[in-house]
């Protein structure tokens, strides 16, 4: 499976660092929604779904977590541990997020507003649909 990890451009100076994410600089899609996951309790695993259409970019702006990606045939685990790395997740990829560090802030940029009907939350149904 192709893992799309984007190296984000950093504006470094004597004050510190700044990263700007915008269309064509880090991501190819329009950003319609931003959300972030933080204060994740020990041992928690989140996600367990795929999206029919939604594309997203995941960035751990602080701390680290792992993301399991599954296209119905192959699975890969990606470690996100830097605010300079963005993981693009295309549609029809099953994802699970786990091993969150206590300080992890996982920011997600999405190309669409929240729509529960875009979720596939049943793994068997997901595997059937990607066949
Ligand atoms: C994804 C992974 C990476 C909203 O009301 N608006 C939103 O934009 C989102 C994302 C969630 N919610 C509500 C729906 C649930 O009642 O927040 C609650 C928790 O959402 P969920 O259980 O879907 O969270 P995760 O961590 O399992 O998945 C989330 C995203 O939903 C999903 O699109 O790809 O993060």
mmCIF file with all atom_site columns, C-alpha atoms and ligand atoms in Angstrom:
data_model
loop_
_atom_site.group_PDB
_atom_site.id
_atom_site.type_symbol
_atom_site.label_atom_id
_atom_site.label_alt_id
_atom_site.label_comp_id
_atom_site.label_asym_id
_atom_site.label_entity_id
_atom_site.label_seq_id
_atom_site.pdbx_PDB_ins_code
_atom_site.Cartn_x
_atom_site.Cartn_y
_atom_site.Cartn_z
_atom_site.occupancy
_atom_site.B_iso_or_equiv
_atom_site.pdbx_formal_charge
_atom_site.auth_seq_id
_atom_site.auth_comp_id
_atom_site.auth_asym_id
_atom_site.auth_atom_id
_atom_site.pdbx_PDB_model_num
ATOM   1   C CA  . UNK A 1 1   ? 0.000   0.000  0.000  1.00 0.00 ? 1   UNK A CA  1
ATOM   2   C CA  . UNK A 1 2   ? 1.300   3.475  -0.853 1.00 0.00 ? 2   UNK A CA  1
ATOM   3   C CA  . UNK A 1 3   ? 1.726   5.613  2.262  1.00 0.00 ? 3   UNK A CA  1
ATOM   4   C CA  . UNK A 1 4   ? 1.449   9.315  1.512  1.00 0.00 ? 4   UNK A CA  1
ATOM   5   C CA  . UNK A 1 5   ? 3.570   11.084 4.133  1.00 0.00 ? 5   UNK A CA  1
ATOM   6   C CA  . UNK A 1 6   ? 4.042   14.746 3.361  1.00 0.00 ? 6   UNK A CA  1
ATOM   7   C CA  . UNK A 1 7   ? 7.041   16.713 4.627  1.00 0.00 ? 7   UNK A CA  1
ATOM   8   C CA  . UNK A 1 8   ? 5.611   20.090 5.633  1.00 0.00 ? 8   UNK A CA  1
ATOM   9   C CA  . UNK A 1 9   ? 7.682   23.242 5.029  1.00 0.00 ? 9   UNK A CA  1
ATOM   10  C CA  . UNK A 1 10  ? 8.982   24.911 8.172  1.00 0.00 ? 10  UNK A CA  1
ATOM   11  C CA  . UNK A 1 11  ? 9.546   28.621 8.650  1.00 0.00 ? 11  UNK A CA  1
ATOM   12  C CA  . UNK A 1 12  ? 12.377  28.620 11.168 1.00 0.00 ? 12  UNK A CA  1
ATOM   13  C CA  . UNK A 1 13  ? 13.958  31.687 12.664 1.00 0.00 ? 13  UNK A CA  1
ATOM   14  C CA  . UNK A 1 14  ? 15.541  32.740 15.939 1.00 0.00 ? 14  UNK A CA  1
ATOM   15  C CA  . UNK A 1 15  ? 12.079  32.847 17.564 1.00 0.00 ? 15  UNK A CA  1
ATOM   16  C CA  . UNK A 1 16  ? 11.185  29.259 16.749 1.00 0.00 ? 16  UNK A CA  1
ATOM   17  C CA  . UNK A 1 17  ? 9.198   27.505 14.058 1.00 0.00 ? 17  UNK A CA  1
ATOM   18  C CA  . UNK A 1 18  ? 5.989   28.012 12.125 1.00 0.00 ? 18  UNK A CA  1
ATOM   19  C CA  . UNK A 1 19  ? 4.263   25.621 9.731  1.00 0.00 ? 19  UNK A CA  1
ATOM   20  C CA  . UNK A 1 20  ? 1.495   26.737 7.393  1.00 0.00 ? 20  UNK A CA  1
ATOM   21  C CA  . UNK A 1 21  ? -0.676  24.184 5.657  1.00 0.00 ? 21  UNK A CA  1
ATOM   22  C CA  . UNK A 1 22  ? -2.704  25.307 2.693  1.00 0.00 ? 22  UNK A CA  1
ATOM   23  C CA  . UNK A 1 23  ? -3.872  23.944 -0.605 1.00 0.00 ? 23  UNK A CA  1
ATOM   24  C CA  . UNK A 1 24  ? -0.905  23.085 -2.860 1.00 0.00 ? 24  UNK A CA  1
ATOM   25  C CA  . UNK A 1 25  ? 1.504   23.417 0.074  1.00 0.00 ? 25  UNK A CA  1
ATOM   26  C CA  . UNK A 1 26  ? 1.177   20.177 1.944  1.00 0.00 ? 26  UNK A CA  1
ATOM   27  C CA  . UNK A 1 27  ? -2.193  19.147 0.613  1.00 0.00 ? 27  UNK A CA  1
ATOM   28  C CA  . UNK A 1 28  ? -3.922  18.951 -2.727 1.00 0.00 ? 28  UNK A CA  1
ATOM   29  C CA  . UNK A 1 29  ? -7.484  19.387 -1.464 1.00 0.00 ? 29  UNK A CA  1
ATOM   30  C CA  . UNK A 1 30  ? -9.568  22.285 -0.156 1.00 0.00 ? 30  UNK A CA  1
ATOM   31  C CA  . UNK A 1 31  ? -9.798  22.340 3.634  1.00 0.00 ? 31  UNK A CA  1
ATOM   32  C CA  . UNK A 1 32  ? -13.412 22.503 4.802  1.00 0.00 ? 32  UNK A CA  1
ATOM   33  C CA  . UNK A 1 33  ? -12.985 21.323 8.388  1.00 0.00 ? 33  UNK A CA  1
ATOM   34  C CA  . UNK A 1 34  ? -10.313 21.069 11.075 1.00 0.00 ? 34  UNK A CA  1
ATOM   35  C CA  . UNK A 1 35  ? -10.632 19.041 14.265 1.00 0.00 ? 35  UNK A CA  1
ATOM   36  C CA  . UNK A 1 36  ? -8.197  17.734 16.833 1.00 0.00 ? 36  UNK A CA  1
ATOM   37  C CA  . UNK A 1 37  ? -8.033  14.824 19.211 1.00 0.00 ? 37  UNK A CA  1
ATOM   38  C CA  . UNK A 1 38  ? -6.273  15.284 22.546 1.00 0.00 ? 38  UNK A CA  1
ATOM   39  C CA  . UNK A 1 39  ? -6.290  14.063 26.162 1.00 0.00 ? 39  UNK A CA  1
ATOM   40  C CA  . UNK A 1 40  ? -6.632  10.533 24.820 1.00 0.00 ? 40  UNK A CA  1
ATOM   41  C CA  . UNK A 1 41  ? -6.772  8.044  27.657 1.00 0.00 ? 41  UNK A CA  1
ATOM   42  C CA  . UNK A 1 42  ? -4.168  5.295  28.078 1.00 0.00 ? 42  UNK A CA  1
ATOM   43  C CA  . UNK A 1 43  ? -4.652  2.258  25.842 1.00 0.00 ? 43  UNK A CA  1
ATOM   44  C CA  . UNK A 1 44  ? -7.435  3.846  23.783 1.00 0.00 ? 44  UNK A CA  1
ATOM   45  C CA  . UNK A 1 45  ? -7.873  2.919  20.129 1.00 0.00 ? 45  UNK A CA  1
ATOM   46  C CA  . UNK A 1 46  ? -10.045 5.210  17.982 1.00 0.00 ? 46  UNK A CA  1
ATOM   47  C CA  . UNK A 1 47  ? -11.281 5.258  14.438 1.00 0.00 ? 47  UNK A CA  1
ATOM   48  C CA  . UNK A 1 48  ? -12.462 1.822  13.277 1.00 0.00 ? 48  UNK A CA  1
ATOM   49  C CA  . UNK A 1 49  ? -14.019 3.150  10.107 1.00 0.00 ? 49  UNK A CA  1
ATOM   50  C CA  . UNK A 1 50  ? -13.391 4.158  6.508  1.00 0.00 ? 50  UNK A CA  1
ATOM   51  C CA  . UNK A 1 51  ? -14.794 7.104  4.605  1.00 0.00 ? 51  UNK A CA  1
ATOM   52  C CA  . UNK A 1 52  ? -16.638 6.744  1.328  1.00 0.00 ? 52  UNK A CA  1
ATOM   53  C CA  . UNK A 1 53  ? -15.369 10.066 -0.068 1.00 0.00 ? 53  UNK A CA  1
ATOM   54  C CA  . UNK A 1 54  ? -13.560 12.079 2.609  1.00 0.00 ? 54  UNK A CA  1
ATOM   55  C CA  . UNK A 1 55  ? -9.848  12.873 2.267  1.00 0.00 ? 55  UNK A CA  1
ATOM   56  C CA  . UNK A 1 56  ? -7.867  13.987 5.276  1.00 0.00 ? 56  UNK A CA  1
ATOM   57  C CA  . UNK A 1 57  ? -4.412  15.073 6.417  1.00 0.00 ? 57  UNK A CA  1
ATOM   58  C CA  . UNK A 1 58  ? -3.331  14.003 9.912  1.00 0.00 ? 58  UNK A CA  1
ATOM   59  C CA  . UNK A 1 59  ? -0.618  15.836 11.830 1.00 0.00 ? 59  UNK A CA  1
ATOM   60  C CA  . UNK A 1 60  ? 0.520   15.250 15.395 1.00 0.00 ? 60  UNK A CA  1
ATOM   61  C CA  . UNK A 1 61  ? 1.142   18.876 16.328 1.00 0.00 ? 61  UNK A CA  1
ATOM   62  C CA  . UNK A 1 62  ? 2.351   17.558 19.694 1.00 0.00 ? 62  UNK A CA  1
ATOM   63  C CA  . UNK A 1 63  ? 3.347   14.100 20.914 1.00 0.00 ? 63  UNK A CA  1
ATOM   64  C CA  . UNK A 1 64  ? 2.897   10.950 18.911 1.00 0.00 ? 64  UNK A CA  1
ATOM   65  C CA  . UNK A 1 65  ? 0.465   8.237  17.901 1.00 0.00 ? 65  UNK A CA  1
ATOM   66  C CA  . UNK A 1 66  ? 0.288   5.368  15.461 1.00 0.00 ? 66  UNK A CA  1
ATOM   67  C CA  . UNK A 1 67  ? -2.195  4.980  12.623 1.00 0.00 ? 67  UNK A CA  1
ATOM   68  C CA  . UNK A 1 68  ? -3.170  1.637  11.140 1.00 0.00 ? 68  UNK A CA  1
ATOM   69  C CA  . UNK A 1 69  ? -4.168  1.936  7.492  1.00 0.00 ? 69  UNK A CA  1
ATOM   70  C CA  . UNK A 1 70  ? -5.978  -0.911 5.771  1.00 0.00 ? 70  UNK A CA  1
ATOM   71  C CA  . UNK A 1 71  ? -7.080  -0.940 2.117  1.00 0.00 ? 71  UNK A CA  1
ATOM   72  C CA  . UNK A 1 72  ? -8.900  -4.244 2.468  1.00 0.00 ? 72  UNK A CA  1
ATOM   73  C CA  . UNK A 1 73  ? -5.882  -6.203 1.184  1.00 0.00 ? 73  UNK A CA  1
ATOM   74  C CA  . UNK A 1 74  ? -2.864  -4.814 3.037  1.00 0.00 ? 74  UNK A CA  1
ATOM   75  C CA  . UNK A 1 75  ? -2.325  -3.152 6.380  1.00 0.00 ? 75  UNK A CA  1
ATOM   76  C CA  . UNK A 1 76  ? 0.400   -0.677 7.333  1.00 0.00 ? 76  UNK A CA  1
ATOM   77  C CA  . UNK A 1 77  ? 1.163   1.073  10.593 1.00 0.00 ? 77  UNK A CA  1
ATOM   78  C CA  . UNK A 1 78  ? 2.468   4.626  10.388 1.00 0.00 ? 78  UNK A CA  1
ATOM   79  C CA  . UNK A 1 79  ? 4.088   6.421  13.317 1.00 0.00 ? 79  UNK A CA  1
ATOM   80  C CA  . UNK A 1 80  ? 3.244   10.109 13.535 1.00 0.00 ? 80  UNK A CA  1
ATOM   81  C CA  . UNK A 1 81  ? 5.677   11.820 15.872 1.00 0.00 ? 81  UNK A CA  1
ATOM   82  C CA  . UNK A 1 82  ? 6.474   15.183 14.364 1.00 0.00 ? 82  UNK A CA  1
ATOM   83  C CA  . UNK A 1 83  ? 4.549   18.395 13.618 1.00 0.00 ? 83  UNK A CA  1
ATOM   84  C CA  . UNK A 1 84  ? 6.472   18.508 10.317 1.00 0.00 ? 84  UNK A CA  1
ATOM   85  C CA  . UNK A 1 85  ? 4.968   15.279 8.954  1.00 0.00 ? 85  UNK A CA  1
ATOM   86  C CA  . UNK A 1 86  ? 1.464   14.980 7.503  1.00 0.00 ? 86  UNK A CA  1
ATOM   87  C CA  . UNK A 1 87  ? -0.263  11.714 6.691  1.00 0.00 ? 87  UNK A CA  1
ATOM   88  C CA  . UNK A 1 88  ? -2.731  11.860 3.830  1.00 0.00 ? 88  UNK A CA  1
ATOM   89  C CA  . UNK A 1 89  ? -5.568  9.361  4.113  1.00 0.00 ? 89  UNK A CA  1
ATOM   90  C CA  . UNK A 1 90  ? -7.608  8.951  0.955  1.00 0.00 ? 90  UNK A CA  1
ATOM   91  C CA  . UNK A 1 91  ? -11.168 7.655  0.841  1.00 0.00 ? 91  UNK A CA  1
ATOM   92  C CA  . UNK A 1 92  ? -11.950 3.951  1.312  1.00 0.00 ? 92  UNK A CA  1
ATOM   93  C CA  . UNK A 1 93  ? -9.106  3.293  3.737  1.00 0.00 ? 93  UNK A CA  1
ATOM   94  C CA  . UNK A 1 94  ? -9.932  1.709  7.081  1.00 0.00 ? 94  UNK A CA  1
ATOM   95  C CA  . UNK A 1 95  ? -8.103  3.550  9.902  1.00 0.00 ? 95  UNK A CA  1
ATOM   96  C CA  . UNK A 1 96  ? -7.401  2.993  13.571 1.00 0.00 ? 96  UNK A CA  1
ATOM   97  C CA  . UNK A 1 97  ? -5.389  5.360  15.760 1.00 0.00 ? 97  UNK A CA  1
ATOM   98  C CA  . UNK A 1 98  ? -3.599  4.006  18.830 1.00 0.00 ? 98  UNK A CA  1
ATOM   99  C CA  . UNK A 1 99  ? -0.522  4.293  21.089 1.00 0.00 ? 99  UNK A CA  1
ATOM   100 C CA  . UNK A 1 100 ? -1.268  7.946  21.788 1.00 0.00 ? 100 UNK A CA  1
ATOM   101 C CA  . UNK A 1 101 ? 1.331   9.635  23.940 1.00 0.00 ? 101 UNK A CA  1
ATOM   102 C CA  . UNK A 1 102 ? -0.158  11.448 26.926 1.00 0.00 ? 102 UNK A CA  1
ATOM   103 C CA  . UNK A 1 103 ? 0.594   14.829 25.365 1.00 0.00 ? 103 UNK A CA  1
ATOM   104 C CA  . UNK A 1 104 ? -0.586  13.911 21.862 1.00 0.00 ? 104 UNK A CA  1
ATOM   105 C CA  . UNK A 1 105 ? -2.601  16.475 19.932 1.00 0.00 ? 105 UNK A CA  1
ATOM   106 C CA  . UNK A 1 106 ? -3.656  14.949 16.636 1.00 0.00 ? 106 UNK A CA  1
ATOM   107 C CA  . UNK A 1 107 ? -4.896  17.587 14.226 1.00 0.00 ? 107 UNK A CA  1
ATOM   108 C CA  . UNK A 1 108 ? -6.942  16.556 11.212 1.00 0.00 ? 108 UNK A CA  1
ATOM   109 C CA  . UNK A 1 109 ? -7.675  18.651 8.122  1.00 0.00 ? 109 UNK A CA  1
ATOM   110 C CA  . UNK A 1 110 ? -10.585 17.391 6.070  1.00 0.00 ? 110 UNK A CA  1
ATOM   111 C CA  . UNK A 1 111 ? -11.928 18.201 2.619  1.00 0.00 ? 111 UNK A CA  1
ATOM   112 C CA  . UNK A 1 112 ? -15.559 18.102 3.730  1.00 0.00 ? 112 UNK A CA  1
ATOM   113 C CA  . UNK A 1 113 ? -17.752 19.068 6.649  1.00 0.00 ? 113 UNK A CA  1
ATOM   114 C CA  . UNK A 1 114 ? -18.833 16.361 9.087  1.00 0.00 ? 114 UNK A CA  1
ATOM   115 C CA  . UNK A 1 115 ? -21.221 13.864 7.503  1.00 0.00 ? 115 UNK A CA  1
ATOM   116 C CA  . UNK A 1 116 ? -22.057 10.652 9.351  1.00 0.00 ? 116 UNK A CA  1
ATOM   117 C CA  . UNK A 1 117 ? -23.421 9.099  6.131  1.00 0.00 ? 117 UNK A CA  1
ATOM   118 C CA  . UNK A 1 118 ? -19.879 9.150  4.689  1.00 0.00 ? 118 UNK A CA  1
ATOM   119 C CA  . UNK A 1 119 ? -18.641 6.698  7.361  1.00 0.00 ? 119 UNK A CA  1
ATOM   120 C CA  . UNK A 1 120 ? -18.381 2.920  6.921  1.00 0.00 ? 120 UNK A CA  1
ATOM   121 C CA  . UNK A 1 121 ? -18.159 1.624  10.460 1.00 0.00 ? 121 UNK A CA  1
ATOM   122 C CA  . UNK A 1 122 ? -18.627 -2.077 9.712  1.00 0.00 ? 122 UNK A CA  1
ATOM   123 C CA  . UNK A 1 123 ? -15.341 -3.787 8.726  1.00 0.00 ? 123 UNK A CA  1
ATOM   124 C CA  . UNK A 1 124 ? -17.018 -6.630 6.783  1.00 0.00 ? 124 UNK A CA  1
ATOM   125 C CA  . UNK A 1 125 ? -19.030 -4.110 4.790  1.00 0.00 ? 125 UNK A CA  1
ATOM   126 C CA  . UNK A 1 126 ? -15.844 -2.129 4.087  1.00 0.00 ? 126 UNK A CA  1
ATOM   127 C CA  . UNK A 1 127 ? -14.023 -5.219 2.774  1.00 0.00 ? 127 UNK A CA  1
ATOM   128 C CA  . UNK A 1 128 ? -17.024 -6.037 0.545  1.00 0.00 ? 128 UNK A CA  1
ATOM   129 C CA  . UNK A 1 129 ? -17.088 -2.498 -0.863 1.00 0.00 ? 129 UNK A CA  1
ATOM   130 C CA  . UNK A 1 130 ? -13.369 -2.322 -1.740 1.00 0.00 ? 130 UNK A CA  1
ATOM   131 C CA  . UNK A 1 131 ? -13.401 -5.693 -3.508 1.00 0.00 ? 131 UNK A CA  1
HETATM 132 C C1  . LIG B 2 .   ? -11.308 10.060 11.261 1.00 0.00 ? 1   LIG B C1  1
HETATM 133 C C2  . LIG B 2 .   ? -10.428 9.954  12.445 1.00 0.00 ? 1   LIG B C2  1
HETATM 134 C C3  . LIG B 2 .   ? -8.982  10.228 12.122 1.00 0.00 ? 1   LIG B C3  1
HETATM 135 C C4  . LIG B 2 .   ? -18.399 15.704 15.141 1.00 0.00 ? 1   LIG B C4  1
HETATM 136 O O1  . LIG B 2 .   ? -19.468 16.105 15.619 1.00 0.00 ? 1   LIG B O1  1
HETATM 137 N N1  . LIG B 2 .   ? -17.762 16.422 14.173 1.00 0.00 ? 1   LIG B N1  1
HETATM 138 C C5  . LIG B 2 .   ? -16.600 16.028 13.623 1.00 0.00 ? 1   LIG B C5  1
HETATM 139 O O2  . LIG B 2 .   ? -16.063 16.722 12.745 1.00 0.00 ? 1   LIG B O2  1
HETATM 140 C C6  . LIG B 2 .   ? -16.010 14.798 14.072 1.00 0.00 ? 1   LIG B C6  1
HETATM 141 C C7  . LIG B 2 .   ? -14.694 14.309 13.466 1.00 0.00 ? 1   LIG B C7  1
HETATM 142 C C8  . LIG B 2 .   ? -16.632 14.087 15.049 1.00 0.00 ? 1   LIG B C8  1
HETATM 143 N N2  . LIG B 2 .   ? -17.801 14.542 15.574 1.00 0.00 ? 1   LIG B N2  1
HETATM 144 C C9  . LIG B 2 .   ? -18.433 13.779 16.661 1.00 0.00 ? 1   LIG B C9  1
HETATM 145 C C10 . LIG B 2 .   ? -18.974 12.420 16.263 1.00 0.00 ? 1   LIG B C10 1
HETATM 146 C C11 . LIG B 2 .   ? -18.809 11.604 17.516 1.00 0.00 ? 1   LIG B C11 1
HETATM 147 O O3  . LIG B 2 .   ? -19.934 11.774 18.336 1.00 0.00 ? 1   LIG B O3  1
HETATM 148 O O4  . LIG B 2 .   ? -17.444 13.523 17.650 1.00 0.00 ? 1   LIG B O4  1
HETATM 149 C C12 . LIG B 2 .   ? -17.604 12.243 18.210 1.00 0.00 ? 1   LIG B C12 1
HETATM 150 C C13 . LIG B 2 .   ? -16.332 11.396 18.086 1.00 0.00 ? 1   LIG B C13 1
HETATM 151 O O5  . LIG B 2 .   ? -16.093 11.093 16.695 1.00 0.00 ? 1   LIG B O5  1
HETATM 152 P P1  . LIG B 2 .   ? -15.525 9.685  16.208 1.00 0.00 ? 1   LIG B P1  1
HETATM 153 O O6  . LIG B 2 .   ? -15.961 8.619  17.128 1.00 0.00 ? 1   LIG B O6  1
HETATM 154 O O7  . LIG B 2 .   ? -15.877 9.538  14.750 1.00 0.00 ? 1   LIG B O7  1
HETATM 155 O O8  . LIG B 2 .   ? -13.949 9.925  16.365 1.00 0.00 ? 1   LIG B O8  1
HETATM 156 P P2  . LIG B 2 .   ? -12.748 8.986  15.871 1.00 0.00 ? 1   LIG B P2  1
HETATM 157 O O9  . LIG B 2 .   ? -11.545 9.433  16.603 1.00 0.00 ? 1   LIG B O9  1
HETATM 158 O O10 . LIG B 2 .   ? -13.096 7.558  15.928 1.00 0.00 ? 1   LIG B O10 1
HETATM 159 O O11 . LIG B 2 .   ? -12.550 9.366  14.298 1.00 0.00 ? 1   LIG B O11 1
HETATM 160 C C14 . LIG B 2 .   ? -12.198 10.681 13.926 1.00 0.00 ? 1   LIG B C14 1
HETATM 161 C C15 . LIG B 2 .   ? -13.043 11.135 12.726 1.00 0.00 ? 1   LIG B C15 1
HETATM 162 O O12 . LIG B 2 .   ? -14.430 10.980 13.030 1.00 0.00 ? 1   LIG B O12 1
HETATM 163 C C16 . LIG B 2 .   ? -12.741 10.360 11.475 1.00 0.00 ? 1   LIG B C16 1
HETATM 164 O O13 . LIG B 2 .   ? -13.297 11.019 10.353 1.00 0.00 ? 1   LIG B O13 1
HETATM 165 O O14 . LIG B 2 .   ? -10.902 9.760  10.146 1.00 0.00 ? 1   LIG B O14 1
HETATM 166 O O15 . LIG B 2 .   ? -10.820 10.744 13.559 1.00 0.00 ? 1   LIG B O15 1
#
